Amino acid sequence: KTVTTDISSLTKDIRNFAKEKKIEIESLKVREEYRREFLGNVSHELKTPLFTVQGYLDTLIEGGAIKDKELRKKYIERASKGVERLIHIVQDLDMITKFESNDLNLELSSFDIIDEIQNVFDLLEMEADKKNIILMFDEKYTSSIIVTADKEKIQQVLVNLIMNSIKYGRENGTTEVSVEVINKNKVLVRIQDNGEGIDKQHLSRIFERFFRVNKSGSRAEGGSGLGLAIVKHIIEAHQEKIFVQSTPKKGSEFSFTLKKGK
Ligand code: ADP
């Protein structure tokens, strides 16, 4: 009898062990798949600008464009734009990788969020002008509002969201930013545009890295498909929340919370 019991408990142990190993292998497979997909996306993103740069440089080397001063300037400028885009993609990738391996520390300080919005407006004014988009700040909240957060990273959040409102905004449109103290601990920042909007079926995926509604459109605008993934990581690292509402052809509203500072 004793022997039977031992054997049956041994069989149970072996089964449990096999089950655990199976789970481990499954999770390794998922990680491997994830890595493969990530690398595939990365090389795909890098290929387009690399080929562009190579194309312009080849044309210059082959001689046709090098003699014509105007054409030469144009091709060098385009090659340089391609390199700029590569740098931008690599910087975004660097940030995403750091976030995904929990390797990014926040440097908290208290600062005036309205000042930061003004700085980002100044930085992006030229981009907005190209599409005749007006960057507006809701007049109701002009006095200072202090928040406690990582200033540089929140700046990046504002740049990404406001830049998107310009990229996917319509000609002669507006981007309106507002800040509201919602209770004694929280501030809500809202970025609203009246651009192309996002279809309901895509809305739940736009924070995924490399996801874009219109791939070629976004690339033409210099997008890497990483902007919103970075924004979400930054907000969540602050243990805050981000929201999106959108109506196709009417516009989108992105909003996020921040801790109110003193
Ligand atoms: P990128 O702009 O580089 O493509 P993002 O991660 O910033 O990448 O955005 C992902 C996608 O979400 C964009 O390609 C676009 O389709 C959509 N999107 C983001 N912001 C807006 C917006 N304000 N209006 C409409 N669509 C947007």
PDB file of N, CA, C and O and ligand atoms in Angstrom, residues 160-161 164-165 167-168 193 196-198 206 208 211-214 218 222-229 246 252 254, ligand 1:
ATOM      1  N   ASN A 160       5.008  65.576 -27.982  1.00  0.00           N
ATOM      2  CA  ASN A 160       4.428  64.494 -28.794  1.00  0.00           C
ATOM      3  C   ASN A 160       2.937  64.734 -29.063  1.00  0.00           C
ATOM      4  O   ASN A 160       2.475  64.571 -30.185  1.00  0.00           O
ATOM      5  N   LEU A 161       2.197  65.110 -28.020  1.00  0.00           N
ATOM      6  CA  LEU A 161       0.746  65.266 -28.204  1.00  0.00           C
ATOM      7  C   LEU A 161       0.413  66.491 -29.051  1.00  0.00           C
ATOM      8  O   LEU A 161      -0.443  66.432 -29.938  1.00  0.00           O
ATOM      9  N   ASN A 164       1.385  65.823 -32.632  1.00  0.00           N
ATOM     10  CA  ASN A 164       0.373  64.981 -33.287  1.00  0.00           C
ATOM     11  C   ASN A 164      -0.855  65.795 -33.683  1.00  0.00           C
ATOM     12  O   ASN A 164      -1.422  65.584 -34.749  1.00  0.00           O
ATOM     13  N   SER A 165      -1.248  66.717 -32.799  1.00  0.00           N
ATOM     14  CA  SER A 165      -2.438  67.517 -33.110  1.00  0.00           C
ATOM     15  C   SER A 165      -2.191  68.379 -34.353  1.00  0.00           C
ATOM     16  O   SER A 165      -3.117  68.720 -35.073  1.00  0.00           O
ATOM     17  N   LYS A 167       0.202  67.357 -36.823  1.00  0.00           N
ATOM     18  CA  LYS A 167       0.374  66.396 -37.931  1.00  0.00           C
ATOM     19  C   LYS A 167      -0.962  65.878 -38.444  1.00  0.00           C
ATOM     20  O   LYS A 167      -1.160  65.715 -39.630  1.00  0.00           O
ATOM     21  N   TYR A 168      -1.863  65.578 -37.515  1.00  0.00           N
ATOM     22  CA  TYR A 168      -3.149  65.000 -37.916  1.00  0.00           C
ATOM     23  C   TYR A 168      -4.275  66.038 -37.839  1.00  0.00           C
ATOM     24  O   TYR A 168      -5.447  65.697 -37.901  1.00  0.00           O
ATOM     25  N   ASP A 193      -7.854  68.822 -30.755  1.00  0.00           N
ATOM     26  CA  ASP A 193      -7.692  69.329 -32.127  1.00  0.00           C
ATOM     27  C   ASP A 193      -8.981  69.116 -32.909  1.00  0.00           C
ATOM     28  O   ASP A 193      -9.874  68.407 -32.453  1.00  0.00           O
ATOM     29  N   GLU A 196      -8.304  65.122 -38.309  1.00  0.00           N
ATOM     30  CA  GLU A 196      -8.922  63.960 -38.964  1.00  0.00           C
ATOM     31  C   GLU A 196      -9.603  62.964 -38.027  1.00  0.00           C
ATOM     32  O   GLU A 196     -10.426  62.173 -38.460  1.00  0.00           O
ATOM     33  N   GLY A 197      -9.277  63.014 -36.737  1.00  0.00           N
ATOM     34  CA  GLY A 197      -9.888  62.106 -35.779  1.00  0.00           C
ATOM     35  C   GLY A 197      -9.426  60.666 -35.969  1.00  0.00           C
ATOM     36  O   GLY A 197      -8.647  60.365 -36.866  1.00  0.00           O
ATOM     37  N   ILE A 198      -9.908  59.785 -35.099  1.00  0.00           N
ATOM     38  CA  ILE A 198      -9.475  58.378 -35.151  1.00  0.00           C
ATOM     39  C   ILE A 198     -10.717  57.495 -35.098  1.00  0.00           C
ATOM     40  O   ILE A 198     -11.578  57.669 -34.225  1.00  0.00           O
ATOM     41  N   ILE A 206      -4.013  52.753 -30.509  1.00  0.00           N
ATOM     42  CA  ILE A 206      -3.077  53.823 -30.877  1.00  0.00           C
ATOM     43  C   ILE A 206      -1.904  54.003 -29.909  1.00  0.00           C
ATOM     44  O   ILE A 206      -0.910  54.591 -30.273  1.00  0.00           O
ATOM     45  N   GLU A 208      -0.184  51.485 -28.781  1.00  0.00           N
ATOM     46  CA  GLU A 208       0.766  50.383 -29.020  1.00  0.00           C
ATOM     47  C   GLU A 208       1.942  50.900 -29.831  1.00  0.00           C
ATOM     48  O   GLU A 208       1.747  51.704 -30.749  1.00  0.00           O
ATOM     49  N   PHE A 211       2.099  51.175 -33.919  1.00  0.00           N
ATOM     50  CA  PHE A 211       0.770  51.180 -34.537  1.00  0.00           C
ATOM     51  C   PHE A 211       0.473  52.556 -35.136  1.00  0.00           C
ATOM     52  O   PHE A 211       0.697  53.585 -34.512  1.00  0.00           O
ATOM     53  N   ARG A 212      -0.021  52.555 -36.361  1.00  0.00           N
ATOM     54  CA  ARG A 212      -0.496  53.792 -36.989  1.00  0.00           C
ATOM     55  C   ARG A 212      -1.740  53.480 -37.778  1.00  0.00           C
ATOM     56  O   ARG A 212      -1.863  52.415 -38.364  1.00  0.00           O
ATOM     57  N   VAL A 213      -2.647  54.445 -37.815  1.00  0.00           N
ATOM     58  CA  VAL A 213      -3.863  54.253 -38.589  1.00  0.00           C
ATOM     59  C   VAL A 213      -3.488  54.228 -40.072  1.00  0.00           C
ATOM     60  O   VAL A 213      -3.898  53.357 -40.816  1.00  0.00           O
ATOM     61  N   ASN A 214      -2.676  55.198 -40.480  1.00  0.00           N
ATOM     62  CA  ASN A 214      -2.301  55.312 -41.885  1.00  0.00           C
ATOM     63  C   ASN A 214      -0.782  55.327 -41.978  1.00  0.00           C
ATOM     64  O   ASN A 214      -0.144  56.352 -41.751  1.00  0.00           O
ATOM     65  N   SER A 218       1.655  58.643 -41.937  1.00  0.00           N
ATOM     66  CA  SER A 218       2.425  58.966 -40.738  1.00  0.00           C
ATOM     67  C   SER A 218       3.911  59.070 -41.066  1.00  0.00           C
ATOM     68  O   SER A 218       4.612  59.956 -40.579  1.00  0.00           O
ATOM     69  N   GLY A 222       6.969  62.087 -40.937  1.00  0.00           N
ATOM     70  CA  GLY A 222       8.156  61.877 -40.111  1.00  0.00           C
ATOM     71  C   GLY A 222       7.872  61.116 -38.839  1.00  0.00           C
ATOM     72  O   GLY A 222       8.667  61.123 -37.906  1.00  0.00           O
ATOM     73  N   GLY A 223       6.716  60.413 -38.786  1.00  0.00           N
ATOM     74  CA  GLY A 223       6.366  59.684 -37.559  1.00  0.00           C
ATOM     75  C   GLY A 223       7.072  58.339 -37.472  1.00  0.00           C
ATOM     76  O   GLY A 223       7.410  57.741 -38.488  1.00  0.00           O
ATOM     77  N   SER A 224       7.310  57.879 -36.259  1.00  0.00           N
ATOM     78  CA  SER A 224       7.932  56.563 -36.075  1.00  0.00           C
ATOM     79  C   SER A 224       6.924  55.568 -35.518  1.00  0.00           C
ATOM     80  O   SER A 224       7.221  54.389 -35.390  1.00  0.00           O
ATOM     81  N   GLY A 225       5.735  56.050 -35.173  1.00  0.00           N
ATOM     82  CA  GLY A 225       4.741  55.163 -34.568  1.00  0.00           C
ATOM     83  C   GLY A 225       5.052  54.864 -33.111  1.00  0.00           C
ATOM     84  O   GLY A 225       4.478  53.971 -32.512  1.00  0.00           O
ATOM     85  N   LEU A 226       5.988  55.636 -32.528  1.00  0.00           N
ATOM     86  CA  LEU A 226       6.387  55.376 -31.140  1.00  0.00           C
ATOM     87  C   LEU A 226       5.942  56.487 -30.187  1.00  0.00           C
ATOM     88  O   LEU A 226       5.979  56.314 -28.977  1.00  0.00           O
ATOM     89  N   GLY A 227       5.527  57.600 -30.763  1.00  0.00           N
ATOM     90  CA  GLY A 227       5.211  58.779 -29.955  1.00  0.00           C
ATOM     91  C   GLY A 227       4.217  58.529 -28.843  1.00  0.00           C
ATOM     92  O   GLY A 227       4.477  58.849 -27.678  1.00  0.00           O
ATOM     93  N   LEU A 228       3.090  57.929 -29.180  1.00  0.00           N
ATOM     94  CA  LEU A 228       2.057  57.724 -28.163  1.00  0.00           C
ATOM     95  C   LEU A 228       2.433  56.620 -27.171  1.00  0.00           C
ATOM     96  O   LEU A 228       2.050  56.688 -26.005  1.00  0.00           O
ATOM     97  N   ALA A 229       3.210  55.623 -27.650  1.00  0.00           N
ATOM     98  CA  ALA A 229       3.663  54.575 -26.721  1.00  0.00           C
ATOM     99  C   ALA A 229       4.565  55.209 -25.659  1.00  0.00           C
ATOM    100  O   ALA A 229       4.457  54.896 -24.471  1.00  0.00           O
ATOM    101  N   SER A 246     -12.240  60.566 -29.495  1.00  0.00           N
ATOM    102  CA  SER A 246     -12.055  61.039 -30.859  1.00  0.00           C
ATOM    103  C   SER A 246     -13.269  60.750 -31.723  1.00  0.00           C
ATOM    104  O   SER A 246     -13.953  59.758 -31.530  1.00  0.00           O
ATOM    105  N   SER A 252      -9.796  65.094 -32.204  1.00  0.00           N
ATOM    106  CA  SER A 252      -9.421  64.224 -31.088  1.00  0.00           C
ATOM    107  C   SER A 252      -9.111  65.048 -29.854  1.00  0.00           C
ATOM    108  O   SER A 252      -8.722  66.213 -29.950  1.00  0.00           O
ATOM    109  N   PHE A 254      -6.818  64.406 -26.364  1.00  0.00           N
ATOM    110  CA  PHE A 254      -5.992  63.606 -25.469  1.00  0.00           C
ATOM    111  C   PHE A 254      -5.917  64.361 -24.153  1.00  0.00           C
ATOM    112  O   PHE A 254      -5.742  65.582 -24.155  1.00  0.00           O
TER     113      PHE A 254
HETATM  114  P1  ADP B   1       3.240  58.572 -35.298  1.00  0.00           P
HETATM  115  O1  ADP B   1       2.584  59.905 -35.201  1.00  0.00           O
HETATM  116  O2  ADP B   1       4.710  58.655 -35.325  1.00  0.00           O
HETATM  117  O3  ADP B   1       2.686  57.701 -36.387  1.00  0.00           O
HETATM  118  P2  ADP B   1       2.119  58.051 -32.636  1.00  0.00           P
HETATM  119  O4  ADP B   1       2.421  56.936 -31.702  1.00  0.00           O
HETATM  120  O5  ADP B   1       2.369  59.424 -32.140  1.00  0.00           O
HETATM  121  O6  ADP B   1       2.942  57.741 -33.961  1.00  0.00           O
HETATM  122  O7  ADP B   1       0.609  57.941 -33.082  1.00  0.00           O
HETATM  123  C1  ADP B   1       0.096  56.691 -33.523  1.00  0.00           C
HETATM  124  C2  ADP B   1      -1.049  56.894 -34.511  1.00  0.00           C
HETATM  125  O8  ADP B   1      -2.182  57.445 -33.835  1.00  0.00           O
HETATM  126  C3  ADP B   1      -0.739  57.887 -35.633  1.00  0.00           C
HETATM  127  O9  ADP B   1      -0.077  57.278 -36.718  1.00  0.00           O
HETATM  128  C4  ADP B   1      -2.135  58.361 -36.008  1.00  0.00           C
HETATM  129  O10 ADP B   1      -2.733  57.427 -36.875  1.00  0.00           O
HETATM  130  C5  ADP B   1      -2.905  58.330 -34.680  1.00  0.00           C
HETATM  131  N1  ADP B   1      -2.973  59.664 -34.020  1.00  0.00           N
HETATM  132  C6  ADP B   1      -2.190  60.127 -33.023  1.00  0.00           C
HETATM  133  N2  ADP B   1      -2.570  61.364 -32.646  1.00  0.00           N
HETATM  134  C7  ADP B   1      -3.615  61.706 -33.422  1.00  0.00           C
HETATM  135  C8  ADP B   1      -4.447  62.872 -33.531  1.00  0.00           C
HETATM  136  N3  ADP B   1      -4.285  63.955 -32.733  1.00  0.00           N
HETATM  137  N4  ADP B   1      -5.432  62.855 -34.460  1.00  0.00           N
HETATM  138  C9  ADP B   1      -5.619  61.770 -35.263  1.00  0.00           C
HETATM  139  N5  ADP B   1      -4.871  60.651 -35.220  1.00  0.00           N
HETATM  140  C10 ADP B   1      -3.867  60.604 -34.311  1.00  0.00           C
END
